[in-house]
PDB file of C-alpha atoms in Angstrom:
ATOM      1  CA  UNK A  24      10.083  -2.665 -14.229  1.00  0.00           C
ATOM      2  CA  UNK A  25       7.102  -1.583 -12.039  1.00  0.00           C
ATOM      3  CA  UNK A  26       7.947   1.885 -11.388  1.00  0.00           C
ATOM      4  CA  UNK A  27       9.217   2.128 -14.570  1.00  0.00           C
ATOM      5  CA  UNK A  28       6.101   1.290 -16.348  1.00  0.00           C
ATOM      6  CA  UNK A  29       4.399   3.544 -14.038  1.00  0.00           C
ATOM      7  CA  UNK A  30       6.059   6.641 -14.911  1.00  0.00           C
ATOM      8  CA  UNK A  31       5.419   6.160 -18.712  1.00  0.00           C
ATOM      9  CA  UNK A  32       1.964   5.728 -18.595  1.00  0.00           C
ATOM     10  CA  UNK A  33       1.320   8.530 -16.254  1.00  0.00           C
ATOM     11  CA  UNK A  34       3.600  10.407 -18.439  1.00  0.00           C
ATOM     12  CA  UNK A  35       1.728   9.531 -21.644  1.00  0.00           C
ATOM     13  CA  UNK A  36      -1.417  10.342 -19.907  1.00  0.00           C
ATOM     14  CA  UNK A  37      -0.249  13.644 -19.173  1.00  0.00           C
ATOM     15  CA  UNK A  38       1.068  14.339 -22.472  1.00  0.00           C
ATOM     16  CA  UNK A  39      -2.644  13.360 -24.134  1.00  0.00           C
ATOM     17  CA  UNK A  40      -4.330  16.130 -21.421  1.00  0.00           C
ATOM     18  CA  UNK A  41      -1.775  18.874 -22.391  1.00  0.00           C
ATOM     19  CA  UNK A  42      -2.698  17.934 -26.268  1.00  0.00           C
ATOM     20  CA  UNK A  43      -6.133  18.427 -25.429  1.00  0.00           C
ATOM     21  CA  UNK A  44      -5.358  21.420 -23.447  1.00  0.00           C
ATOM     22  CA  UNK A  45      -3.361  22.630 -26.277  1.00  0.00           C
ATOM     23  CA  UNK A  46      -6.731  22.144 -28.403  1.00  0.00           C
ATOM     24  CA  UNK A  47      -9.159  23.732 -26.330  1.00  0.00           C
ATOM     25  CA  UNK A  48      -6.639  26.152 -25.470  1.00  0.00           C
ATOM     26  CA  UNK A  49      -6.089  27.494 -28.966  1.00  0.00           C
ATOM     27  CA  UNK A  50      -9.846  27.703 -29.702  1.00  0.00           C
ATOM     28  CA  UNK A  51     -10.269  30.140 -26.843  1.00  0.00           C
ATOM     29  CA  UNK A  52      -7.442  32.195 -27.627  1.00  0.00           C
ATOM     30  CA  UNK A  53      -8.774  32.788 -31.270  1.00  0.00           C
ATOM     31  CA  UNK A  54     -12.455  33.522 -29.804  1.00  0.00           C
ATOM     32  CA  UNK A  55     -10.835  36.071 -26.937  1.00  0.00           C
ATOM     33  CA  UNK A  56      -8.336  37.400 -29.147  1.00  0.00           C
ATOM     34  CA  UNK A  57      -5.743  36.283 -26.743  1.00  0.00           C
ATOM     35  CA  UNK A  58      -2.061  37.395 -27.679  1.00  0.00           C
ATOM     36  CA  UNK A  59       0.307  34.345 -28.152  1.00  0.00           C
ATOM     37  CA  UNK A  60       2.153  34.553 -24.743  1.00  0.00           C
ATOM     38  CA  UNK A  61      -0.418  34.746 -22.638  1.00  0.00           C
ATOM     39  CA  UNK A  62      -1.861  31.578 -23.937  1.00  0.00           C
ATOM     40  CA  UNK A  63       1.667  30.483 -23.893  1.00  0.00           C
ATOM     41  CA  UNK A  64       1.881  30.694 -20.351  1.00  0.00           C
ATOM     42  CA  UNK A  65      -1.750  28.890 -19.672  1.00  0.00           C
ATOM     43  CA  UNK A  66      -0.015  25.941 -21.387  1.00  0.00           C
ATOM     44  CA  UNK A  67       3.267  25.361 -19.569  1.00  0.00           C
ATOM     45  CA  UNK A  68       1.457  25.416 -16.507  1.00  0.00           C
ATOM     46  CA  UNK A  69       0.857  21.517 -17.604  1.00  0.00           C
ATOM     47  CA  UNK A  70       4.037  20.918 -18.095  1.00  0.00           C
ATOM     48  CA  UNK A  71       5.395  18.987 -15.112  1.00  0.00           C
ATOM     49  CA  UNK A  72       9.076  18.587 -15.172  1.00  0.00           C
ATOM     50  CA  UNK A  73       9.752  15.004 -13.843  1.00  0.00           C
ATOM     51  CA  UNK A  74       7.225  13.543 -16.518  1.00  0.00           C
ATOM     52  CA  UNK A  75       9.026  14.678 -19.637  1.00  0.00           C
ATOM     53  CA  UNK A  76      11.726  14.658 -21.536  1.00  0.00           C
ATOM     54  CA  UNK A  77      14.141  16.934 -20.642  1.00  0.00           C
ATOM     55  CA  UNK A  78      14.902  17.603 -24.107  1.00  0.00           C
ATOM     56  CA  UNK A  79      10.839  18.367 -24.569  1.00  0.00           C
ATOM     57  CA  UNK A  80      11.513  20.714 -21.461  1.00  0.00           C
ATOM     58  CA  UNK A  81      14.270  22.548 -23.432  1.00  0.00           C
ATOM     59  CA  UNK A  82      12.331  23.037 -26.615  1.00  0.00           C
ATOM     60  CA  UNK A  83       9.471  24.751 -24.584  1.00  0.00           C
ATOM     61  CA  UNK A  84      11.937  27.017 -22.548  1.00  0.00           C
ATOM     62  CA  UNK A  85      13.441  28.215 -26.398  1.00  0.00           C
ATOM     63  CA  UNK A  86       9.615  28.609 -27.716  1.00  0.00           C
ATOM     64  CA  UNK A  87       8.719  30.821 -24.830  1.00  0.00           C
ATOM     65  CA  UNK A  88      11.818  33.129 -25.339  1.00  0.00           C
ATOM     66  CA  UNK A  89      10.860  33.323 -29.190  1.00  0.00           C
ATOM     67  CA  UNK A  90       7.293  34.113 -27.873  1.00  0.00           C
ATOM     68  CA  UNK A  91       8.534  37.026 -25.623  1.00  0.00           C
ATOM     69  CA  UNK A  92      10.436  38.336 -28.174  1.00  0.00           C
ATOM     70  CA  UNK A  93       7.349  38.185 -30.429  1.00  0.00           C
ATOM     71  CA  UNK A  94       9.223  36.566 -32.957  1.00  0.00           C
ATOM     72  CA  UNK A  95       6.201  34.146 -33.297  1.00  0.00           C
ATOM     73  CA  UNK A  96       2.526  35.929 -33.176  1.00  0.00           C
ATOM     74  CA  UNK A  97       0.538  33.329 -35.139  1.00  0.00           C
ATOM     75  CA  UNK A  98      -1.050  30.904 -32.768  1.00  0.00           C
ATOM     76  CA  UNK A  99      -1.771  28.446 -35.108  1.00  0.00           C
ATOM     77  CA  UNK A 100       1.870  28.281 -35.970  1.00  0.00           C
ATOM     78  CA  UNK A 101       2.422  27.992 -32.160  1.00  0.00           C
ATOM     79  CA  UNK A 102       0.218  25.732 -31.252  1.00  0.00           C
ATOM     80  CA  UNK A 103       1.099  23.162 -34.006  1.00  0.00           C
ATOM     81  CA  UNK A 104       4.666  23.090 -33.261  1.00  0.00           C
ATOM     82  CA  UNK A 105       3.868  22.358 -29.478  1.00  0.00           C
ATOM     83  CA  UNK A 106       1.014  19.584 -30.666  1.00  0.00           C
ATOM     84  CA  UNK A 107       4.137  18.253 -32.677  1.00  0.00           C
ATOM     85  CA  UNK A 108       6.569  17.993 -30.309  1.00  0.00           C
ATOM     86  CA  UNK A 109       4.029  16.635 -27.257  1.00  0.00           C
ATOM     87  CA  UNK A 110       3.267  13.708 -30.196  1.00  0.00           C
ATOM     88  CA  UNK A 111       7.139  12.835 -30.911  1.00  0.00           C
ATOM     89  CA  UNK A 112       7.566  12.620 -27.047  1.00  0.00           C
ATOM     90  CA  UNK A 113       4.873  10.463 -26.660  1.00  0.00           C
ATOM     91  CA  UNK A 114       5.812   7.991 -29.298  1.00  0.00           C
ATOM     92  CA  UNK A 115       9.906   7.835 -27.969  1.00  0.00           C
ATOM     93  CA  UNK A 116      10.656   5.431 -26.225  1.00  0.00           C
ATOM     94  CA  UNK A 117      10.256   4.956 -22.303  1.00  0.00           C
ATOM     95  CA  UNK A 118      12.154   7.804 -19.873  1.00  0.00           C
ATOM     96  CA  UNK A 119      15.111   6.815 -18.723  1.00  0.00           C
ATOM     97  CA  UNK A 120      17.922   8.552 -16.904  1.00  0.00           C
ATOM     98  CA  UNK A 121      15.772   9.876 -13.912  1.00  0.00           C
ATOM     99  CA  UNK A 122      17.254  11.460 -10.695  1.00  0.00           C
ATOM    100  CA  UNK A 123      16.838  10.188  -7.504  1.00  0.00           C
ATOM    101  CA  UNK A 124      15.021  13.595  -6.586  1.00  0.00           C
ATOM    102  CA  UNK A 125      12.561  13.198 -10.066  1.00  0.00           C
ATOM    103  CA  UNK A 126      11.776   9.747  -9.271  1.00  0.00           C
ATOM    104  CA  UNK A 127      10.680  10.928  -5.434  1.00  0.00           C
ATOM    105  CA  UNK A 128       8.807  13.592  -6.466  1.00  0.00           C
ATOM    106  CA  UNK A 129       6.765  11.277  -9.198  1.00  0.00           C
ATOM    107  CA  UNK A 130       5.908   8.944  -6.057  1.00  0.00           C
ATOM    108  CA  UNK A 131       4.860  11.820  -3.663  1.00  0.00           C
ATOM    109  CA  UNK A 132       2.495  12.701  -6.432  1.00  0.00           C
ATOM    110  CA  UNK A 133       0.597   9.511  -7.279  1.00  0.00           C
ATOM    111  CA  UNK A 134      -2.799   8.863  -6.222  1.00  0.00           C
ATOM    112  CA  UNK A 135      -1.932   5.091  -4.659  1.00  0.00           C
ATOM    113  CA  UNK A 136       1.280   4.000  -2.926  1.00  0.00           C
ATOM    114  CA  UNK A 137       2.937   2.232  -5.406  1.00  0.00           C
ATOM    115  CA  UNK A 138       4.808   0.534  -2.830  1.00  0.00           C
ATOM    116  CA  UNK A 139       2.193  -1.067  -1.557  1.00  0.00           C
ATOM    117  CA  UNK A 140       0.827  -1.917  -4.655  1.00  0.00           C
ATOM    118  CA  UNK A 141       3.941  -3.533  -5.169  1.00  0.00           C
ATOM    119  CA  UNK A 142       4.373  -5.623  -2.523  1.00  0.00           C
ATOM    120  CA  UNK A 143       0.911  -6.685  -2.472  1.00  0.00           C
ATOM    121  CA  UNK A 144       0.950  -7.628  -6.237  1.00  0.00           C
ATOM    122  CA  UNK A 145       4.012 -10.136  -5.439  1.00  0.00           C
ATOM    123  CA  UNK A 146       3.034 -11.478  -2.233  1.00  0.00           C
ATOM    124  CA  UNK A 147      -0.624 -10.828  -1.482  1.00  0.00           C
ATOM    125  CA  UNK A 148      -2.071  -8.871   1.030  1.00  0.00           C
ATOM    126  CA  UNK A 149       0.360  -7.488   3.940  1.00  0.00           C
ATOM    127  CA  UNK A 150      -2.415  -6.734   7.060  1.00  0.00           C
ATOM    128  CA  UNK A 151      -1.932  -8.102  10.372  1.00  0.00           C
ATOM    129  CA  UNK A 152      -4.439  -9.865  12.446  1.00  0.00           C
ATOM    130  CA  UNK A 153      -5.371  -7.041  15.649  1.00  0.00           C
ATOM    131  CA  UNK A 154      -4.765  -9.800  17.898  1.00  0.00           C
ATOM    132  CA  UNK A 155      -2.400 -12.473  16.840  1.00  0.00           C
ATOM    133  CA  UNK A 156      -0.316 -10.618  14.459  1.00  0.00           C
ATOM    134  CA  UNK A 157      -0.296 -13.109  11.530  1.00  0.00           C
ATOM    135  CA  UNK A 158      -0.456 -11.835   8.191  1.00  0.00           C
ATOM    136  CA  UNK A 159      -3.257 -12.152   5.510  1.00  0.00           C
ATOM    137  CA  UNK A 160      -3.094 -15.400   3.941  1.00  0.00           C
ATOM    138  CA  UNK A 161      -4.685 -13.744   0.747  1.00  0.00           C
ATOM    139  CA  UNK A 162      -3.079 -13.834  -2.229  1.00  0.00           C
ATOM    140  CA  UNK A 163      -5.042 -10.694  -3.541  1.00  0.00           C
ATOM    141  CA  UNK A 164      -5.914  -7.317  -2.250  1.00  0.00           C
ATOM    142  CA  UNK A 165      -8.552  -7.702  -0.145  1.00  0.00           C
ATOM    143  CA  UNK A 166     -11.323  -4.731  -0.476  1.00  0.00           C
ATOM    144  CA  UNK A 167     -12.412  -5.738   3.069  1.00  0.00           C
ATOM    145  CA  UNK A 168     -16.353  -6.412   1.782  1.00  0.00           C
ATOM    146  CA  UNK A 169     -16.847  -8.694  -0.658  1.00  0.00           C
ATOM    147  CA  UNK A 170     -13.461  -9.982   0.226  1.00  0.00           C
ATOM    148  CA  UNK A 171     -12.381 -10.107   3.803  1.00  0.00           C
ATOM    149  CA  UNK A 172      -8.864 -10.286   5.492  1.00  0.00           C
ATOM    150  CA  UNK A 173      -8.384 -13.979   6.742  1.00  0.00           C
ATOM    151  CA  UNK A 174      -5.786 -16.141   8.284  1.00  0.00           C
ATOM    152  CA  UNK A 175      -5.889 -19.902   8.043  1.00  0.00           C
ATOM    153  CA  UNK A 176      -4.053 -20.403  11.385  1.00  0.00           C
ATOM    154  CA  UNK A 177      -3.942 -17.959  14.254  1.00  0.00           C
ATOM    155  CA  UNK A 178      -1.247 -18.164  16.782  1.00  0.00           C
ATOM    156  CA  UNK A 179      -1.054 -17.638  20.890  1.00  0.00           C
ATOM    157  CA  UNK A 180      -1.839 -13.611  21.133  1.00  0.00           C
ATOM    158  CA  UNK A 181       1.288 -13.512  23.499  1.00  0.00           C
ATOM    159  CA  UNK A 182       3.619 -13.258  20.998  1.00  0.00           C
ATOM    160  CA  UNK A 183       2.732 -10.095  19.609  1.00  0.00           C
ATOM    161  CA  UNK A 184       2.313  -8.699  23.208  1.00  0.00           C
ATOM    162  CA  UNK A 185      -1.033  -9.292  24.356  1.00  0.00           C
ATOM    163  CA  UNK A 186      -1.417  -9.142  27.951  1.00  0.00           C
ATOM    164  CA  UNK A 187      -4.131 -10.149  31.245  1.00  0.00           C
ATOM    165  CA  UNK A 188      -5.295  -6.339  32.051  1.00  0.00           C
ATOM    166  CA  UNK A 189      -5.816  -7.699  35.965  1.00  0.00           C
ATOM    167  CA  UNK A 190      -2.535  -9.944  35.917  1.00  0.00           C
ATOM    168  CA  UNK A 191      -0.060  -8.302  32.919  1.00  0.00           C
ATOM    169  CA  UNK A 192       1.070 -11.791  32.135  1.00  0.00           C
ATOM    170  CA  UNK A 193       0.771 -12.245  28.596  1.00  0.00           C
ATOM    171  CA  UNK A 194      -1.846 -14.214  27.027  1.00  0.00           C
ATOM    172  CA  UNK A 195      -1.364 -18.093  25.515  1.00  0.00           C
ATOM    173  CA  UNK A 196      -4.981 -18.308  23.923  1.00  0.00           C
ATOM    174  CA  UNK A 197      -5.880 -18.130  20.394  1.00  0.00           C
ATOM    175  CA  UNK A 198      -7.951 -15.481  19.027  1.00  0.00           C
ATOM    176  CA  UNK A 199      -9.829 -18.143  16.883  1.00  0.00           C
ATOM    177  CA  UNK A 200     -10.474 -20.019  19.528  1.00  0.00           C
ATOM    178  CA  UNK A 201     -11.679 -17.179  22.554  1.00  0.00           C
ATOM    179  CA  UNK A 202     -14.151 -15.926  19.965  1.00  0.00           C
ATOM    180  CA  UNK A 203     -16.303 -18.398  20.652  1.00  0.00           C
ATOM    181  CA  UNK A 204     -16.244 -17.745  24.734  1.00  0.00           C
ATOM    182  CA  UNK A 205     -17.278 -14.669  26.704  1.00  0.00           C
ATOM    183  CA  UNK A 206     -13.831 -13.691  26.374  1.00  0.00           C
ATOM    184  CA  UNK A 207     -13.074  -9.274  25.847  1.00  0.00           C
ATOM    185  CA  UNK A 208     -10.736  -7.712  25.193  1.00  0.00           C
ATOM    186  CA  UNK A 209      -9.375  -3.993  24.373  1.00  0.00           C
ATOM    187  CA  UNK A 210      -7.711  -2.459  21.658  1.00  0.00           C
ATOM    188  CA  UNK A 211      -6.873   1.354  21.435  1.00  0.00           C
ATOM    189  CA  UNK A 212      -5.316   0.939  18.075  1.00  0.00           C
ATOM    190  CA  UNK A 213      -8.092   0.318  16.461  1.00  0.00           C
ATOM    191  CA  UNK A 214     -11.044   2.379  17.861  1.00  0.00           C
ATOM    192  CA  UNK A 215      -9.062   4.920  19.880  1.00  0.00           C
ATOM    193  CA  UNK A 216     -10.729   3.741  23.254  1.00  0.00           C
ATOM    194  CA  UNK A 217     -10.167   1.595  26.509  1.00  0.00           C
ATOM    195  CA  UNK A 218     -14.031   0.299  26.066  1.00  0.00           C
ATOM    196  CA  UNK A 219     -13.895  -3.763  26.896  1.00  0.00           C
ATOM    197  CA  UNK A 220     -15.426  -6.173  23.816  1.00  0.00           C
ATOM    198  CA  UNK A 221     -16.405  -9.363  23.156  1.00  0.00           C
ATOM    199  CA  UNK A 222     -14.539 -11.696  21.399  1.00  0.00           C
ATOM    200  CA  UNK A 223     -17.799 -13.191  20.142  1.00  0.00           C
ATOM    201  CA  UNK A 224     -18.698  -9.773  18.335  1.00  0.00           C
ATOM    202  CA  UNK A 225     -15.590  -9.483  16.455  1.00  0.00           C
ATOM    203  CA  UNK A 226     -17.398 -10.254  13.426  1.00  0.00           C
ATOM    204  CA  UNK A 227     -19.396  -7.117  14.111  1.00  0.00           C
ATOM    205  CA  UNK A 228     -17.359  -4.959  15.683  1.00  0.00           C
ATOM    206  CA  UNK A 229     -14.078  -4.994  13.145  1.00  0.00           C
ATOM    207  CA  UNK A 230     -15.864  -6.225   9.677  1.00  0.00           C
ATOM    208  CA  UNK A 231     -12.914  -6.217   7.555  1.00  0.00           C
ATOM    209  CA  UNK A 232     -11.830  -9.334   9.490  1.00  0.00           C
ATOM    210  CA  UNK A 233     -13.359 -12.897   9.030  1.00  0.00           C
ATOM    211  CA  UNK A 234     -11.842 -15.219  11.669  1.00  0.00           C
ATOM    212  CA  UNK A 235     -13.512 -18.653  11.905  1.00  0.00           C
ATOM    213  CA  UNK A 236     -13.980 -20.375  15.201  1.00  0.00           C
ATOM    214  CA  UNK A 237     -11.076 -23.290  15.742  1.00  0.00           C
ATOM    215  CA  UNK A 238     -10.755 -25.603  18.515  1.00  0.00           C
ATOM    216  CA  UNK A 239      -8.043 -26.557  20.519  1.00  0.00           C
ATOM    217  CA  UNK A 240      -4.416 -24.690  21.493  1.00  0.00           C
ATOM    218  CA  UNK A 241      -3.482 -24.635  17.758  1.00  0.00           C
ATOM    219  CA  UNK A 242      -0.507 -26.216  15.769  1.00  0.00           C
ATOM    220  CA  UNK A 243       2.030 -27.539  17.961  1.00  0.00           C
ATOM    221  CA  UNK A 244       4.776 -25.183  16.194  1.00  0.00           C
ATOM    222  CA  UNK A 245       3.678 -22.131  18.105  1.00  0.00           C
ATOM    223  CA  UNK A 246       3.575 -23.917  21.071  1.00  0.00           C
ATOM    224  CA  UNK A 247       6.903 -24.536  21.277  1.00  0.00           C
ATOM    225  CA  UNK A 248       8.076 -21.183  19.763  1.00  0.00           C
ATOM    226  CA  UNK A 249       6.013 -19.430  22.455  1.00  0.00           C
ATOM    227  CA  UNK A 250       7.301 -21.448  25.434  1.00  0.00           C
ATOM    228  CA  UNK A 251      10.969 -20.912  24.362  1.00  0.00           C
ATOM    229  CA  UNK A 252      10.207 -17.470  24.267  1.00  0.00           C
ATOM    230  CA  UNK A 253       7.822 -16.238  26.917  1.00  0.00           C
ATOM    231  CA  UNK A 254      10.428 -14.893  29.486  1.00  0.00           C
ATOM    232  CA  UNK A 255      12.041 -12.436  26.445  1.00  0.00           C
ATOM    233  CA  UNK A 256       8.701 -11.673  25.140  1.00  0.00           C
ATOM    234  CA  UNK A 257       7.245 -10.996  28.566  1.00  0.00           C
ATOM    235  CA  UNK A 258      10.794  -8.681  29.175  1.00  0.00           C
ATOM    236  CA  UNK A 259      10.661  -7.023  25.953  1.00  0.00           C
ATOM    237  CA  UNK A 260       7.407  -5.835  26.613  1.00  0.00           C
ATOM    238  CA  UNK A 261       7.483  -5.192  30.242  1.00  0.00           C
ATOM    239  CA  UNK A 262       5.072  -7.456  31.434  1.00  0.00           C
ATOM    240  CA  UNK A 263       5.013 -10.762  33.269  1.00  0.00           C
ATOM    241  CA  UNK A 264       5.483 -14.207  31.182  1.00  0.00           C
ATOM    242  CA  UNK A 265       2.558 -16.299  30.309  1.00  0.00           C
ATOM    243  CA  UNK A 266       1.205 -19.514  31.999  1.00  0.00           C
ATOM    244  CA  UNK A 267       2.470 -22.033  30.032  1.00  0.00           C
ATOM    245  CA  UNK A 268      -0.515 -24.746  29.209  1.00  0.00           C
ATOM    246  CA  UNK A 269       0.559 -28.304  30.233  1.00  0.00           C
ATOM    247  CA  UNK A 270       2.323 -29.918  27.548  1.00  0.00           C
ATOM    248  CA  UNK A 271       3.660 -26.881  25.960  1.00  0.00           C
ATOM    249  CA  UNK A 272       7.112 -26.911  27.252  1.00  0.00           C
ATOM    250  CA  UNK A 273       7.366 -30.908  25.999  1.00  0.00           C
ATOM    251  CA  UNK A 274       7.001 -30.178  22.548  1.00  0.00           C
ATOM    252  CA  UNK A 275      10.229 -31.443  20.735  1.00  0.00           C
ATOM    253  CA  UNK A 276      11.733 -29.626  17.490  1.00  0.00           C
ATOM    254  CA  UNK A 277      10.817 -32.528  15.838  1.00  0.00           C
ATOM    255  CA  UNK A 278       7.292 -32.478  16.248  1.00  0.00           C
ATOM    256  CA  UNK A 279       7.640 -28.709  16.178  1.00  0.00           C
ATOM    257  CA  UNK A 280       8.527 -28.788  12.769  1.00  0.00           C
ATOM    258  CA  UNK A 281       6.634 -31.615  11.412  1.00  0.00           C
ATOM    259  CA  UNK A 282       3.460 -29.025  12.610  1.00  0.00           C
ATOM    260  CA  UNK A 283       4.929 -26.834  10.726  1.00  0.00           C
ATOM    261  CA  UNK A 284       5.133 -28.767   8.071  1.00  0.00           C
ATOM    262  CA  UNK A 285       1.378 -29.554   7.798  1.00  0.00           C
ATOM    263  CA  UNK A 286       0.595 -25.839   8.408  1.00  0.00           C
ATOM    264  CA  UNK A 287       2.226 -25.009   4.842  1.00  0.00           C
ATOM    265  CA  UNK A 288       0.808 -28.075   3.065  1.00  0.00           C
ATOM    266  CA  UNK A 289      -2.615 -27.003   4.805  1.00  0.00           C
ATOM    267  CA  UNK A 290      -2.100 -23.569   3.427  1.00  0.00           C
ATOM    268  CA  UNK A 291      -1.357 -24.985  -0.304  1.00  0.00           C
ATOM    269  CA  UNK A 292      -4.451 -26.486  -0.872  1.00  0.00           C
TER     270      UNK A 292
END
């Protein structure tokens, strides 16, 4: 279990810091002259609850009592019973029992989204073209230098809303395919401006993308999904529907999905 396994070895981690903590701790005290609780106190500071036992949790909670009541005022003796006890918990076996409130808490405090990591460990990378929509074909995270987002087939920008500025019909051209005209375009949700681009510098202008130049409308498969749907896409989004290229509209559900088809065996090799 992902999450599982994620709790445990933060939680193991955590124990070895207190350990060493514990350690360093205790070699300060002695040099100070520190008295037993306030050292105490420095300690359970490290204690997170959510990331041990609650057993563990209990046995600190009795020591610190026993402290206060100065029952126990040799640090040695204190500071090998905790060292003890922080080794036993790390050696049982892995937590179960957690509470939906624990288990939120652990997530809120990680240093990655394990969500994310999830999702991208099972299906590949999740990001969306800016102008088509279609996901990352990569199978891996991609860490946007060495290894750029790309999409083996890009589909009619219409169908994730994209729209003539002049006309507000929605668009039927490929982003794979105006990239190599004198095409722009604008896109506020990415640089936070209304500034017009050029397809033809996308390679410059948004880095972490690598689309490759195609020719033609694209696979036949959008071409039908897009004509069946232009009026609801176009009323959805409040704009007027696209001009349909020629040929669009005759595009049978047979040959629809036979494009289709070759688009996943394409995608396989």
């Amino acid at each position: 279990n992902y999450l599982t396994n994620q709790i445990y070895e933060r939680r193991k981690t955590n124990i070895d810091f207190v350990i060493d903590t514990v350690q360093q701790e205790s070699s300060k005290a002695k040099d100070n002259k520190s008295n037993v609780s306030a050292w105490f106190e420095l300690l359970m500071k490290n204690l997170t609850e959510g990331l041990f036992s609650e057993e563990l949790m209990e046995t600190a909670e009795v020591l610190k009592i026993t402290i206060n009541q100065e029952t126990i005022k040799n640090l040695d003796t204190v500071s090998q019973m905790m060292i003890k006890g922080l080794n036993e918990e790390k050696k049982s076996g892995k937590p179960k029992g957690y509470t939906f409130e624990e288990i939120t808490g652990i997530l809120e405090s990680l240093s990655f989204n394990p969500i994310e990591n999830l999702i991208r460990e099972r299906i590949g990378c999740t990001e969306q073209c800016p102008f088509c929509g279609c996901v990352c074909n990569l199978g891996i995270d991609c860490d946007k230098t060495s290894q750029k987002h790309r999409v083996a087939l890009h589909r009619p920008k219409g169908l994730s809303g994209w729209s003539h500025s002049d006309s507000g019909k929605l668009v039927s051209s490929i982003c794979s395919t105006d990239i190599s005209t004198e095409k722009t375009y604008i896109l506020p949700s990415k640089f936070n401006d209304e500034k017009y681009r050029n397809f033809k510098d996308v390679a410059t202008d948004i880095p972490d993308w690598e689309i490759k130049t195609t020719t033609g409308d694209g696979p036949e498969f959008w071409h039908r999904l897009f004509a069946m749907h232009n009026d609801a896409i176009a009323e959805m989004n409040k704009l007027k529907p696209a001009d349909i290229p020629k040929g669009w509209l005759e595009v049978t559900e047979p040959k629809a999905l036979k494009s289709l088809e070759i688009m996943y065996t394409d995608l396989s090799k």
